[in-house]
mmCIF file of C-alpha atoms in Angstrom:
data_model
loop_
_atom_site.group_PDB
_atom_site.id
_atom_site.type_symbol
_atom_site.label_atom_id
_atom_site.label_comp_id
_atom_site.label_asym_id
_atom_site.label_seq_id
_atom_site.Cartn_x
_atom_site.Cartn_y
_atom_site.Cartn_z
ATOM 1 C CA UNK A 1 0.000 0.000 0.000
ATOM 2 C CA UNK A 2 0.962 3.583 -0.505
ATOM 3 C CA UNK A 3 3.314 5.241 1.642
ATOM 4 C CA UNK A 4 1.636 8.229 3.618
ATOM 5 C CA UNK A 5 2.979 11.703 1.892
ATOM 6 C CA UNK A 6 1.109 14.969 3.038
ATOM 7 C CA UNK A 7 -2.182 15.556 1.956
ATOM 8 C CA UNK A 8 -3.758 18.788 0.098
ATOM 9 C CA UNK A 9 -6.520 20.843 2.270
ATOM 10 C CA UNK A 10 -8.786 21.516 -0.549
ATOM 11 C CA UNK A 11 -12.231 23.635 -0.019
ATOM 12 C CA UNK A 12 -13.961 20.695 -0.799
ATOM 13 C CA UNK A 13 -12.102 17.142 -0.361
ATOM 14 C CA UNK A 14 -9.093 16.660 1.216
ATOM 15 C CA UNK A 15 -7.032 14.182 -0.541
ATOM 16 C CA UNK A 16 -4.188 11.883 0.963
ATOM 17 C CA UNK A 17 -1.440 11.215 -0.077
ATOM 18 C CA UNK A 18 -1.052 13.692 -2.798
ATOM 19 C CA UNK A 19 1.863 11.011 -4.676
ATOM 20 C CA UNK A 20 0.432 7.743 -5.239
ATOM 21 C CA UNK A 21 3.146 4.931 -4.935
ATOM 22 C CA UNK A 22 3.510 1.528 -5.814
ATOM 23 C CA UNK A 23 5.887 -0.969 -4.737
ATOM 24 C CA UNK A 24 6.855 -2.481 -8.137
ATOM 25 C CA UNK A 25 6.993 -5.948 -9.121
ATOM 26 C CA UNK A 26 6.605 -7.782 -12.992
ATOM 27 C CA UNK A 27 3.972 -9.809 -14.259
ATOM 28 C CA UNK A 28 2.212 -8.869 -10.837
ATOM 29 C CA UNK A 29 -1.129 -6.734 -10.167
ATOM 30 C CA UNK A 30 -0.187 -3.674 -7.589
ATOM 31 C CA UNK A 31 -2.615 -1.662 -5.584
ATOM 32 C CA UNK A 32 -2.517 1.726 -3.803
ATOM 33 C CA UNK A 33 -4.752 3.799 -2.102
ATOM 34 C CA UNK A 34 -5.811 7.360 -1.179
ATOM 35 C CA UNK A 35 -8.220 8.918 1.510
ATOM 36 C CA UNK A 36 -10.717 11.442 0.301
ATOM 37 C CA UNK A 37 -11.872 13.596 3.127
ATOM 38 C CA UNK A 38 -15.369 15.930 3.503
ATOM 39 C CA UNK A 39 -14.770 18.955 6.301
ATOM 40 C CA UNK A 40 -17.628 20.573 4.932
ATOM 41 C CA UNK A 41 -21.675 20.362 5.473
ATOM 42 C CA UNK A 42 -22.177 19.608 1.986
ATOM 43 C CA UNK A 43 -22.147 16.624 -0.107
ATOM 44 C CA UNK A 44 -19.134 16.680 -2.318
ATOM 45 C CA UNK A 45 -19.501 14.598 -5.322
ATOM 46 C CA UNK A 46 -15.842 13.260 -7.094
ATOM 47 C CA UNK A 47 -14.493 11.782 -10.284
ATOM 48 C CA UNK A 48 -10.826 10.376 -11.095
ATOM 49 C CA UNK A 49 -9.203 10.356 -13.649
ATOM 50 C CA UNK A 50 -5.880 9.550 -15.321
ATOM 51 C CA UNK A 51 -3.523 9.440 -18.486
ATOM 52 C CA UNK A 52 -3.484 5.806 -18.266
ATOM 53 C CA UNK A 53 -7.116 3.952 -18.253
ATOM 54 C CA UNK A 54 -6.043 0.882 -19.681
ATOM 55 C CA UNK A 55 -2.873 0.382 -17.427
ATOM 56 C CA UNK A 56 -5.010 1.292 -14.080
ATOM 57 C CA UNK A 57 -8.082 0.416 -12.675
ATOM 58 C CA UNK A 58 -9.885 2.624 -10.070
ATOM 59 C CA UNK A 59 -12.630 1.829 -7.287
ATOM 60 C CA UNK A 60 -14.415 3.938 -7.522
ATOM 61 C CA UNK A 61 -13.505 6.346 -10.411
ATOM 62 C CA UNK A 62 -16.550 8.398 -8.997
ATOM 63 C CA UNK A 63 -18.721 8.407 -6.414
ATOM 64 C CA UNK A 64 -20.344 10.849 -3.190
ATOM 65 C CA UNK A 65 -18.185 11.653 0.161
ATOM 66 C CA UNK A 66 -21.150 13.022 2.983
ATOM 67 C CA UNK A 67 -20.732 16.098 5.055
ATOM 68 C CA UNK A 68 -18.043 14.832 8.026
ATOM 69 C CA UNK A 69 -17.223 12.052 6.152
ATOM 70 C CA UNK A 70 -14.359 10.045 4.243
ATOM 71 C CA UNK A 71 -14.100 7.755 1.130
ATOM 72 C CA UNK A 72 -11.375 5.470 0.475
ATOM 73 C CA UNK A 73 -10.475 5.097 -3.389
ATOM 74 C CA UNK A 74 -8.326 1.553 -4.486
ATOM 75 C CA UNK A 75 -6.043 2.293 -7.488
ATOM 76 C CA UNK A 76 -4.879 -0.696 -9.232
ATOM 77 C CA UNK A 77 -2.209 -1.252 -11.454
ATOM 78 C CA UNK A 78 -2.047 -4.235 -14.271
ATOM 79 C CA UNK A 79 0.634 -7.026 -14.407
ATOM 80 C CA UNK A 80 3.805 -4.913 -16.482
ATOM 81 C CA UNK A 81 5.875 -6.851 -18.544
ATOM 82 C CA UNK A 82 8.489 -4.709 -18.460
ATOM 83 C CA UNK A 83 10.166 -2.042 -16.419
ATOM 84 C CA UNK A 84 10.023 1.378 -17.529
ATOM 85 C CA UNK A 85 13.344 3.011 -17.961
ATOM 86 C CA UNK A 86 15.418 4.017 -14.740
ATOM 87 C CA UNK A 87 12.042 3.076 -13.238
ATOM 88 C CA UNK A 88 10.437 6.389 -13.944
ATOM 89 C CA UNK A 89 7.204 6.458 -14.169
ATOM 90 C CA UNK A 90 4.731 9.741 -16.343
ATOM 91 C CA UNK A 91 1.430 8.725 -15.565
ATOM 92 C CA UNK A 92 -0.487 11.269 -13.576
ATOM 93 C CA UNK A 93 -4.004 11.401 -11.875
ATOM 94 C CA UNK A 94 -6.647 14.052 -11.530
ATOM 95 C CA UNK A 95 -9.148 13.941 -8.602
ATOM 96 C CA UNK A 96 -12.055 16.231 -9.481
ATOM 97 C CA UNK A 97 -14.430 17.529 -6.775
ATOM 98 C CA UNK A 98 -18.044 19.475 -6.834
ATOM 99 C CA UNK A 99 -20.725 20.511 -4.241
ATOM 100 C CA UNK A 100 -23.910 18.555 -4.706
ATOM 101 C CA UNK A 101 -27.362 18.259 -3.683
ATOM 102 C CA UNK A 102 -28.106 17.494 -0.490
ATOM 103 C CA UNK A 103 -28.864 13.375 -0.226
ATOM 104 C CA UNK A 104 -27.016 12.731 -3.602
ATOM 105 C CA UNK A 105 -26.412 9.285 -4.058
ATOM 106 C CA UNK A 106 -23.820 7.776 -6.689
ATOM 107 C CA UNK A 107 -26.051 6.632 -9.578
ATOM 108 C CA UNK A 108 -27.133 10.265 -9.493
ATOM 109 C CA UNK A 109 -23.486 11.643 -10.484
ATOM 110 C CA UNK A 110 -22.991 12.164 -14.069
ATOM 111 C CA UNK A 111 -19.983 13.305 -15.902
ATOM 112 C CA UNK A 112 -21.713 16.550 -16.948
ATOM 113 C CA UNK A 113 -21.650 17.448 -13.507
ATOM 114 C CA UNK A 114 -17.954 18.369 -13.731
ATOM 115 C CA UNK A 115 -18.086 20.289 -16.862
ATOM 116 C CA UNK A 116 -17.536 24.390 -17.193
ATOM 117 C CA UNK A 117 -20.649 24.603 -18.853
ATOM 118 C CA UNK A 118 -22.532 23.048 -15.736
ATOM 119 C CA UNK A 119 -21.864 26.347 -13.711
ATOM 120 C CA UNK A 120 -20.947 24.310 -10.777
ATOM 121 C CA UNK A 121 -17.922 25.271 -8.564
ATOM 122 C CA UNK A 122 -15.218 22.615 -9.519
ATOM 123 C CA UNK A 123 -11.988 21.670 -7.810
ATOM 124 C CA UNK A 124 -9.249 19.374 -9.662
ATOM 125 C CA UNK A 125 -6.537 18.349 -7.879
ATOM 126 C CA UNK A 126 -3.911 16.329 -9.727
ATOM 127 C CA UNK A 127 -1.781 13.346 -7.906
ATOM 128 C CA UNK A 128 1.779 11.546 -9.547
ATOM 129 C CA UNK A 129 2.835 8.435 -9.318
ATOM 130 C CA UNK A 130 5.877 7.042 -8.456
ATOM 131 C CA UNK A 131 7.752 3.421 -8.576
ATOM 132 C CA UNK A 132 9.379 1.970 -5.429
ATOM 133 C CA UNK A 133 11.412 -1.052 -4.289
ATOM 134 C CA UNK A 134 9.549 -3.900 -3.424
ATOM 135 C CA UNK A 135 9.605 -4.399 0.798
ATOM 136 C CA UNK A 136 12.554 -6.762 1.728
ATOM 137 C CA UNK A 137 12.241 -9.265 4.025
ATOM 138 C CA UNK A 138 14.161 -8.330 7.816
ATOM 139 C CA UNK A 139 17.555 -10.015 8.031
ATOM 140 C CA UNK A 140 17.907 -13.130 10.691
ATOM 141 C CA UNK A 141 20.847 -10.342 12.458
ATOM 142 C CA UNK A 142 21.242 -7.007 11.675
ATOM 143 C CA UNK A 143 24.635 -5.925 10.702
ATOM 144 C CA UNK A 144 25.755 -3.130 13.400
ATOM 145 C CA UNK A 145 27.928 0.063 12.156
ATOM 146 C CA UNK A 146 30.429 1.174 13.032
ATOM 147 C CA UNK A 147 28.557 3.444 15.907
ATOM 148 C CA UNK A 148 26.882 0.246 17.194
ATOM 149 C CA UNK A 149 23.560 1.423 15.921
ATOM 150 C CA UNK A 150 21.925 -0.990 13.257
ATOM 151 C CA UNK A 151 23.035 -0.024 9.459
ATOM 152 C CA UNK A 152 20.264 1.334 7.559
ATOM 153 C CA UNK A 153 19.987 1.269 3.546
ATOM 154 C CA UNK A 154 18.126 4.712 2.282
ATOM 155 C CA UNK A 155 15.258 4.300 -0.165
ATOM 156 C CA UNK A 156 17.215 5.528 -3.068
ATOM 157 C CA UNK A 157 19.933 3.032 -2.173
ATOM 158 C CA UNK A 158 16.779 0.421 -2.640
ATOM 159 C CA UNK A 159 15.551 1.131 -5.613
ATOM 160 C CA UNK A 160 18.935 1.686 -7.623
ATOM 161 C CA UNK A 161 19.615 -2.107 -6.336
ATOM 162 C CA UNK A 162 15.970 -3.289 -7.394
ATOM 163 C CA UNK A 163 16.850 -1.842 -10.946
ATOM 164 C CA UNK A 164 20.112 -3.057 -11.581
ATOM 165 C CA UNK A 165 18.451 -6.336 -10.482
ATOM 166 C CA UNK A 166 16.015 -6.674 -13.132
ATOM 167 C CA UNK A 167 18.212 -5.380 -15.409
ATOM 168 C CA UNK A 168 20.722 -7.887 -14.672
ATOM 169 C CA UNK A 169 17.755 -10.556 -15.549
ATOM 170 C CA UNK A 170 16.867 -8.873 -18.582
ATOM 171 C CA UNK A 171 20.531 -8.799 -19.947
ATOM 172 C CA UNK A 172 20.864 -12.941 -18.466
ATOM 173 C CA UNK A 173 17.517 -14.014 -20.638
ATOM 174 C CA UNK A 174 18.760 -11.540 -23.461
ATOM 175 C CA UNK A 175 21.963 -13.660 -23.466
ATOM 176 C CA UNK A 176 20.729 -16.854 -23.679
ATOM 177 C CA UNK A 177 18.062 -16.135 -26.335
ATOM 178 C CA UNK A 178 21.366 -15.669 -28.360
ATOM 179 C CA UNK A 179 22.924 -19.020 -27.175
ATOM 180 C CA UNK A 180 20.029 -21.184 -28.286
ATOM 181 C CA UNK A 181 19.607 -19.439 -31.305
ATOM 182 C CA UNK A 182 23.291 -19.889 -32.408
ATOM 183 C CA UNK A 183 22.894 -23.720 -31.033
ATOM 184 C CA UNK A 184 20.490 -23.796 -33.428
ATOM 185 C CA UNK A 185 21.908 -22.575 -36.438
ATOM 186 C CA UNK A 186 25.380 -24.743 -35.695
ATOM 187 C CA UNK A 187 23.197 -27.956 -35.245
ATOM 188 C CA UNK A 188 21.536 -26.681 -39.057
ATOM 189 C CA UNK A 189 25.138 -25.991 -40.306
ATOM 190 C CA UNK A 190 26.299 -29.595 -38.995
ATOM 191 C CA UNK A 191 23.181 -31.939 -40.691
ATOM 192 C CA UNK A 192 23.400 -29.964 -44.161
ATOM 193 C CA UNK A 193 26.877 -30.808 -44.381
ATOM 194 C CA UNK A 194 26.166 -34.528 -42.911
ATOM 195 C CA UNK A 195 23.735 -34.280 -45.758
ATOM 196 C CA UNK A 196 25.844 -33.170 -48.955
ATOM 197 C CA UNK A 197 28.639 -35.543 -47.243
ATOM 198 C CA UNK A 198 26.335 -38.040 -47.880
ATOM 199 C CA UNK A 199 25.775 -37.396 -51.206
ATOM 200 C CA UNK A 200 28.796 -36.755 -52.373
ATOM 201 C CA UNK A 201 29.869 -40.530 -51.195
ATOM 202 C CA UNK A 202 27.194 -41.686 -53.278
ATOM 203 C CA UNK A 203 28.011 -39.760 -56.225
ATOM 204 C CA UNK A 204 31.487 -40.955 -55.760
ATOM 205 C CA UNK A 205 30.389 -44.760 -55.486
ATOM 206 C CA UNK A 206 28.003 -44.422 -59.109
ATOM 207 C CA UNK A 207 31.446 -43.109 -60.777
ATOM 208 C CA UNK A 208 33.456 -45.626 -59.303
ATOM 209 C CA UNK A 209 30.722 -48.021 -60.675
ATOM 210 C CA UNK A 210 30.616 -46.593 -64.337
ATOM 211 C CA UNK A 211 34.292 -46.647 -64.523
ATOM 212 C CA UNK A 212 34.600 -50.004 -63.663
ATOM 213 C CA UNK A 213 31.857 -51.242 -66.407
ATOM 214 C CA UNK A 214 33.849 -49.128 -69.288
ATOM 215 C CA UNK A 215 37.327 -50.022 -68.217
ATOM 216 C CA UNK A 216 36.864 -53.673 -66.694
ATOM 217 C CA UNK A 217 38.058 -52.424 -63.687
ATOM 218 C CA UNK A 218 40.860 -50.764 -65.022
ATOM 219 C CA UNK A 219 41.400 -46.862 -64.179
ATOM 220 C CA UNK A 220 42.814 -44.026 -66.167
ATOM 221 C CA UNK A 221 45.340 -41.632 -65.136
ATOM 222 C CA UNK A 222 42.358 -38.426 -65.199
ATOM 223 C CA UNK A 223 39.839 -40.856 -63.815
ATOM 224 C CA UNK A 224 42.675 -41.136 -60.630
ATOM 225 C CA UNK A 225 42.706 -37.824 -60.601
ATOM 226 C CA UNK A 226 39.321 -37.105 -60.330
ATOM 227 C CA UNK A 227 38.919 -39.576 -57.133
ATOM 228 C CA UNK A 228 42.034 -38.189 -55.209
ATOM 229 C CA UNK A 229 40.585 -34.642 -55.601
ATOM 230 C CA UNK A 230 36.882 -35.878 -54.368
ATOM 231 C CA UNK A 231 38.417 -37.712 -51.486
ATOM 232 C CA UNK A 232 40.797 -34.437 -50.407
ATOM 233 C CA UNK A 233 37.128 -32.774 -50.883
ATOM 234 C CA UNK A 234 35.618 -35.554 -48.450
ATOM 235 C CA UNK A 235 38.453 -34.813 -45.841
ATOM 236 C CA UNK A 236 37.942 -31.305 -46.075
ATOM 237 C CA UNK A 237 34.511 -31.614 -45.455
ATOM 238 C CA UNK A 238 34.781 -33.822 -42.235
ATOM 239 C CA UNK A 239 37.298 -32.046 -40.893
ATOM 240 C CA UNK A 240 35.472 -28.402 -40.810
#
């Protein structure tokens, strides 16, 4: 869950926190959530959005906070494949906020509600989000510094780890995408020239063959030649 940052003291809502962040993780579903809070006497109807519908879901994206009361809103995040760069995430989120009627209820919010042309008084308030180390679990026995106090690791120090990490992985699957595929292509290199090998015997046997019917088994000086050159061919062959 999201890590408590201060909160904006809106006239309407007060929203907390104000930076919404998730403790990232691959191929894994990530929520985070913010308090929105109603000082006022009125009902205060909301709406979020944000630059990224597909990648989040929100519960819910709008709804009706009462006079003295709160609203908790989930935020979501879908599986990633992959890590953004330097783990730096642009997506941003806008909270928007109006005064109501008096005994609202949510299937009576509308979106036209928060337009200009409405006339209503609106307040937007937008929130960022931000990508942190996954928790660590507590070591067995604490390492103590120097000063006898236990050593502490700062979140930067975290996330610069958690990055290298999965870029470590990356490069490591990268790298053995490469193996197999040359594997492959040596194993294809190797039957072809099992292959023409092959033939080349045969073709060598059918002259040896037709030679042997014209001459009566008697060779020729060129026809000597010809063999010695196939077989240093043969050699070559096997050898490479």
């Amino acid at each position: 869950m999201a890590a408590s940052t201060p909160a904006t003291a809106g006239e309407l809502l007060r929203i907390e926190p104000l930076e919404l962040r998730f403790p990232f993780e691959l191929k894994k579903q990530i929520s985070c959530s913010m308090q929105l809070s109603n000082h006022s006497d009125d009902f205060i109807a909301f709406k979020v959005k944000t630059t990224s519908p597909k990648k989040y879901s929100v519960r819910p994206n709008t709804g009706v906070v009462s006079p003295r009361s709160t609203c908790d809103v989930v935020v979501t995040m879908q599986a990633q494949r992959e890590a953004p760069p330097d783990m730096q995430c642009k997506d941003k989120f806008l909270v928007q906020s109006v005064v109501a009627p008096a005994g609202i209820t949510v299937k009576d919010v509308t979106g036209d509600m928060f337009t200009k042309e409405s006339g209503n008084k609106m307040e937007e308030v937008k929130l960022r989000v931000t990508y942190v180390a996954p928790p660590q679990p507590p070591s067995p026995v604490p390492e103590e510094s120097e000063e006898g106090s236990p050593s502490r690791v700062s979140e930067s120090e975290n996330s610069d780890g958690f990055t290298k990490a999965l870029r470590e992985r990356m490069d490591s699957q990268e790298k053995s995408s490469e193996a197999g595929a040359l594997i492959t292509k040596l194993t294809e290199e190797k039957n072809s020239a099992i292959q023409q090998n092959h033939r080349l015997r045969q073709e060598l046997d059918m002259v040896r063959r037709e030679i042997s019917k014209r001459r009566g088994g008697g060779f020729s000086f060129i026809v000597v030649i010809i063999v010695a050159l196939i077989g240093i061919f043969l050699g070559y062959l096997m050898k490479s």
